[in-house]
């Protein structure tokens, strides 16, 4: 591996882009900050192949990244990332496009014996027997200049990623699993994952499942207002208004500044600045139809369904053993409950899990298949 190239001029970026354009795949990572902003602040791009590695300074090159994003969004080049959602969000935010096709090593890991949601450090240790340093985990990547140690720390994320990608591909091909994740990777290119409409922001608030339909309508209105304000001011939404206060406001429904101020934890500055507007929003929301949460009334198992789950679990174990996988990677008990109670929410009806066992389980539940047992085997007929 050559030395790390630090790119902070237009001429250097043009040279790098020419080199990137020739590659069939690129290992990519980003460093960003979002503690004080709604949108992530793009601070560093790391890119590597097996032959070279570079770190691009998007702060120094602000307004000059169009050619770089054209390559990142090039459908002829595979972008290899680990746990790619936040990186893709940055690319989508800045370029307006999704960088298809992507290859997410975190999704691949379970097919090769790792646990679900395996961290990058665990992959590096498992594949390369290298323990990554954590010394710069809390680095402020917006500060300049970056030290040689910081650049090495950042570059390691793609240097090892490139090597792991090659090893993963070889193992998947040996197992005949190289196409199993095609649908999973394609699902990562769904714009809805990265551009949630403000009117749907309430769905991400935890604790709402204990509220009534009328209270949920208030949560929806307040969460939408908060999302729009946070975007406009580029502030973290919890800096505008915390989730727990939205839930308390939905329960207590204050209609004047005094009642709003009396809510525990309510900031006086927030009341002065937004209190009147928020009370009007709550008052208007009180007249809206109540909302319903998906599955709220359909999340209790009926007598006998535990036995059905046991049978489904047996089929999962059978297929996992046939494919040398941990059954928990293929489907947990909770995954099977979702399939039983509400198919639309089940991950077993998508991607490689559907091919391996999901379709079969679905047909069992529909009565199109049956299970027979003898002293040695479980059979699906």
mmCIF file of N, CA and C in Angstrom, residues 302-348:
data_model
loop_
_atom_site.group_PDB
_atom_site.id
_atom_site.type_symbol
_atom_site.label_atom_id
_atom_site.label_comp_id
_atom_site.label_asym_id
_atom_site.label_seq_id
_atom_site.Cartn_x
_atom_site.Cartn_y
_atom_site.Cartn_z
ATOM 1 N N UNK A 302 -52.619 -15.563 19.830
ATOM 2 C CA UNK A 302 -53.793 -16.323 20.227
ATOM 3 C C UNK A 302 -53.361 -17.689 20.757
ATOM 4 N N UNK A 303 -54.229 -18.351 21.527
ATOM 5 C CA UNK A 303 -53.888 -19.693 22.001
ATOM 6 C C UNK A 303 -53.552 -20.606 20.827
ATOM 7 N N UNK A 304 -52.480 -21.337 20.974
ATOM 8 C CA UNK A 304 -52.053 -22.244 19.917
ATOM 9 C C UNK A 304 -50.972 -21.677 19.021
ATOM 10 N N UNK A 305 -50.834 -20.350 19.004
ATOM 11 C CA UNK A 305 -49.831 -19.755 18.109
ATOM 12 C C UNK A 305 -48.400 -19.964 18.607
ATOM 13 N N UNK A 306 -48.229 -20.156 19.896
ATOM 14 C CA UNK A 306 -46.893 -20.489 20.413
ATOM 15 C C UNK A 306 -46.429 -21.820 19.824
ATOM 16 N N UNK A 307 -47.357 -22.758 19.700
ATOM 17 C CA UNK A 307 -47.015 -24.050 19.101
ATOM 18 C C UNK A 307 -46.664 -23.893 17.627
ATOM 19 N N UNK A 308 -47.387 -23.012 16.941
ATOM 20 C CA UNK A 308 -47.070 -22.736 15.538
ATOM 21 C C UNK A 308 -45.671 -22.146 15.430
ATOM 22 N N UNK A 309 -45.338 -21.232 16.342
ATOM 23 C CA UNK A 309 -44.001 -20.629 16.350
ATOM 24 C C UNK A 309 -42.920 -21.687 16.582
ATOM 25 N N UNK A 310 -43.230 -22.657 17.424
ATOM 26 C CA UNK A 310 -42.262 -23.743 17.666
ATOM 27 C C UNK A 310 -41.991 -24.528 16.381
ATOM 28 N N UNK A 311 -43.036 -24.776 15.601
ATOM 29 C CA UNK A 311 -42.859 -25.494 14.333
ATOM 30 C C UNK A 311 -42.034 -24.665 13.358
ATOM 31 N N UNK A 312 -42.343 -23.354 13.267
ATOM 32 C CA UNK A 312 -41.581 -22.479 12.385
ATOM 33 C C UNK A 312 -40.115 -22.437 12.810
ATOM 34 N N UNK A 313 -39.884 -22.416 14.117
ATOM 35 C CA UNK A 313 -38.520 -22.411 14.639
ATOM 36 C C UNK A 313 -37.774 -23.672 14.210
ATOM 37 N N UNK A 314 -38.472 -24.804 14.220
ATOM 38 C CA UNK A 314 -37.858 -26.057 13.796
ATOM 39 C C UNK A 314 -37.444 -26.020 12.334
ATOM 40 N N UNK A 315 -38.277 -25.430 11.494
ATOM 41 C CA UNK A 315 -37.948 -25.322 10.068
ATOM 42 C C UNK A 315 -36.747 -24.399 9.875
ATOM 43 N N UNK A 316 -36.708 -23.304 10.633
ATOM 44 C CA UNK A 316 -35.568 -22.383 10.553
ATOM 45 C C UNK A 316 -34.277 -23.102 10.933
ATOM 46 N N UNK A 317 -34.323 -23.884 12.015
ATOM 47 C CA UNK A 317 -33.132 -24.632 12.433
ATOM 48 C C UNK A 317 -32.686 -25.612 11.349
ATOM 49 N N UNK A 318 -33.653 -26.252 10.712
ATOM 50 C CA UNK A 318 -33.350 -27.213 9.658
ATOM 51 C C UNK A 318 -32.619 -26.539 8.502
ATOM 52 N N UNK A 319 -33.157 -25.410 8.022
ATOM 53 C CA UNK A 319 -32.538 -24.721 6.884
ATOM 54 C C UNK A 319 -31.207 -24.072 7.283
ATOM 55 N N UNK A 320 -31.105 -23.595 8.498
ATOM 56 C CA UNK A 320 -29.835 -23.012 8.949
ATOM 57 C C UNK A 320 -28.741 -24.071 8.996
ATOM 58 N N UNK A 321 -29.081 -25.245 9.506
ATOM 59 C CA UNK A 321 -28.096 -26.339 9.556
ATOM 60 C C UNK A 321 -27.638 -26.731 8.156
ATOM 61 N N UNK A 322 -28.573 -26.776 7.211
ATOM 62 C CA UNK A 322 -28.234 -27.151 5.835
ATOM 63 C C UNK A 322 -27.253 -26.159 5.197
ATOM 64 N N UNK A 323 -27.337 -24.895 5.642
ATOM 65 C CA UNK A 323 -26.500 -23.850 5.055
ATOM 66 C C UNK A 323 -25.380 -23.391 5.978
ATOM 67 N N UNK A 324 -25.134 -24.155 7.051
ATOM 68 C CA UNK A 324 -24.049 -23.857 7.997
ATOM 69 C C UNK A 324 -24.152 -22.440 8.555
ATOM 70 N N UNK A 325 -25.363 -22.063 8.951
ATOM 71 C CA UNK A 325 -25.600 -20.748 9.539
ATOM 72 C C UNK A 325 -26.128 -20.903 10.961
ATOM 73 N N UNK A 326 -25.855 -19.907 11.788
ATOM 74 C CA UNK A 326 -26.493 -19.842 13.092
ATOM 75 C C UNK A 326 -27.971 -19.549 12.874
ATOM 76 N N UNK A 327 -28.884 -20.334 13.445
ATOM 77 C CA UNK A 327 -30.317 -20.102 13.219
ATOM 78 C C UNK A 327 -30.768 -18.688 13.566
ATOM 79 N N UNK A 328 -30.130 -18.069 14.555
ATOM 80 C CA UNK A 328 -30.515 -16.714 14.959
ATOM 81 C C UNK A 328 -30.228 -15.712 13.848
ATOM 82 N N UNK A 329 -29.202 -15.970 13.034
ATOM 83 C CA UNK A 329 -28.906 -15.101 11.910
ATOM 84 C C UNK A 329 -30.010 -15.199 10.861
ATOM 85 N N UNK A 330 -30.536 -16.381 10.694
ATOM 86 C CA UNK A 330 -31.584 -16.589 9.699
ATOM 87 C C UNK A 330 -32.911 -16.003 10.165
ATOM 88 N N UNK A 331 -33.309 -16.281 11.404
ATOM 89 C CA UNK A 331 -34.567 -15.743 11.929
ATOM 90 C C UNK A 331 -34.616 -15.911 13.437
ATOM 91 N N UNK A 332 -34.898 -14.836 14.146
ATOM 92 C CA UNK A 332 -35.117 -14.893 15.587
ATOM 93 C C UNK A 332 -36.580 -15.228 15.865
ATOM 94 N N UNK A 333 -36.869 -15.499 17.122
ATOM 95 C CA UNK A 333 -38.263 -15.755 17.515
ATOM 96 C C UNK A 333 -39.133 -14.533 17.206
ATOM 97 N N UNK A 334 -38.572 -13.358 17.416
ATOM 98 C CA UNK A 334 -39.325 -12.130 17.133
ATOM 99 C C UNK A 334 -39.597 -11.995 15.633
ATOM 100 N N UNK A 335 -38.642 -12.376 14.798
ATOM 101 C CA UNK A 335 -38.859 -12.362 13.346
ATOM 102 C C UNK A 335 -40.025 -13.269 12.966
ATOM 103 N N UNK A 336 -40.078 -14.434 13.589
ATOM 104 C CA UNK A 336 -41.155 -15.379 13.287
ATOM 105 C C UNK A 336 -42.499 -14.865 13.793
ATOM 106 N N UNK A 337 -42.494 -14.182 14.932
ATOM 107 C CA UNK A 337 -43.736 -13.587 15.431
ATOM 108 C C UNK A 337 -44.274 -12.548 14.455
ATOM 109 N N UNK A 338 -43.369 -11.733 13.891
ATOM 110 C CA UNK A 338 -43.804 -10.731 12.913
ATOM 111 C C UNK A 338 -44.405 -11.404 11.683
ATOM 112 N N UNK A 339 -43.781 -12.483 11.233
ATOM 113 C CA UNK A 339 -44.315 -13.208 10.081
ATOM 114 C C UNK A 339 -45.694 -13.768 10.387
ATOM 115 N N UNK A 340 -45.876 -14.252 11.598
ATOM 116 C CA UNK A 340 -47.143 -14.860 11.997
ATOM 117 C C UNK A 340 -48.240 -13.819 12.188
ATOM 118 N N UNK A 341 -47.894 -12.682 12.804
ATOM 119 C CA UNK A 341 -48.902 -11.694 13.192
ATOM 120 C C UNK A 341 -49.138 -10.627 12.135
ATOM 121 N N UNK A 342 -48.086 -10.302 11.363
ATOM 122 C CA UNK A 342 -48.235 -9.272 10.333
ATOM 123 C C UNK A 342 -47.123 -9.432 9.301
ATOM 124 N N UNK A 343 -47.457 -10.099 8.206
ATOM 125 C CA UNK A 343 -46.452 -10.397 7.186
ATOM 126 C C UNK A 343 -45.760 -9.156 6.647
ATOM 127 N N UNK A 344 -46.498 -8.039 6.557
ATOM 128 C CA UNK A 344 -45.943 -6.846 5.934
ATOM 129 C C UNK A 344 -44.723 -6.310 6.684
ATOM 130 N N UNK A 345 -44.614 -6.618 7.961
ATOM 131 C CA UNK A 345 -43.504 -6.124 8.764
ATOM 132 C C UNK A 345 -42.351 -7.122 8.858
ATOM 133 N N UNK A 346 -42.443 -8.231 8.141
ATOM 134 C CA UNK A 346 -41.465 -9.306 8.298
ATOM 135 C C UNK A 346 -40.280 -9.169 7.347
ATOM 136 N N UNK A 347 -39.084 -9.213 7.903
ATOM 137 C CA UNK A 347 -37.856 -9.193 7.094
ATOM 138 C C UNK A 347 -37.643 -10.523 6.379
ATOM 139 N N UNK A 348 -38.391 -11.549 6.764
ATOM 140 C CA UNK A 348 -38.240 -12.864 6.146
ATOM 141 C C UNK A 348 -38.841 -12.934 4.743
#
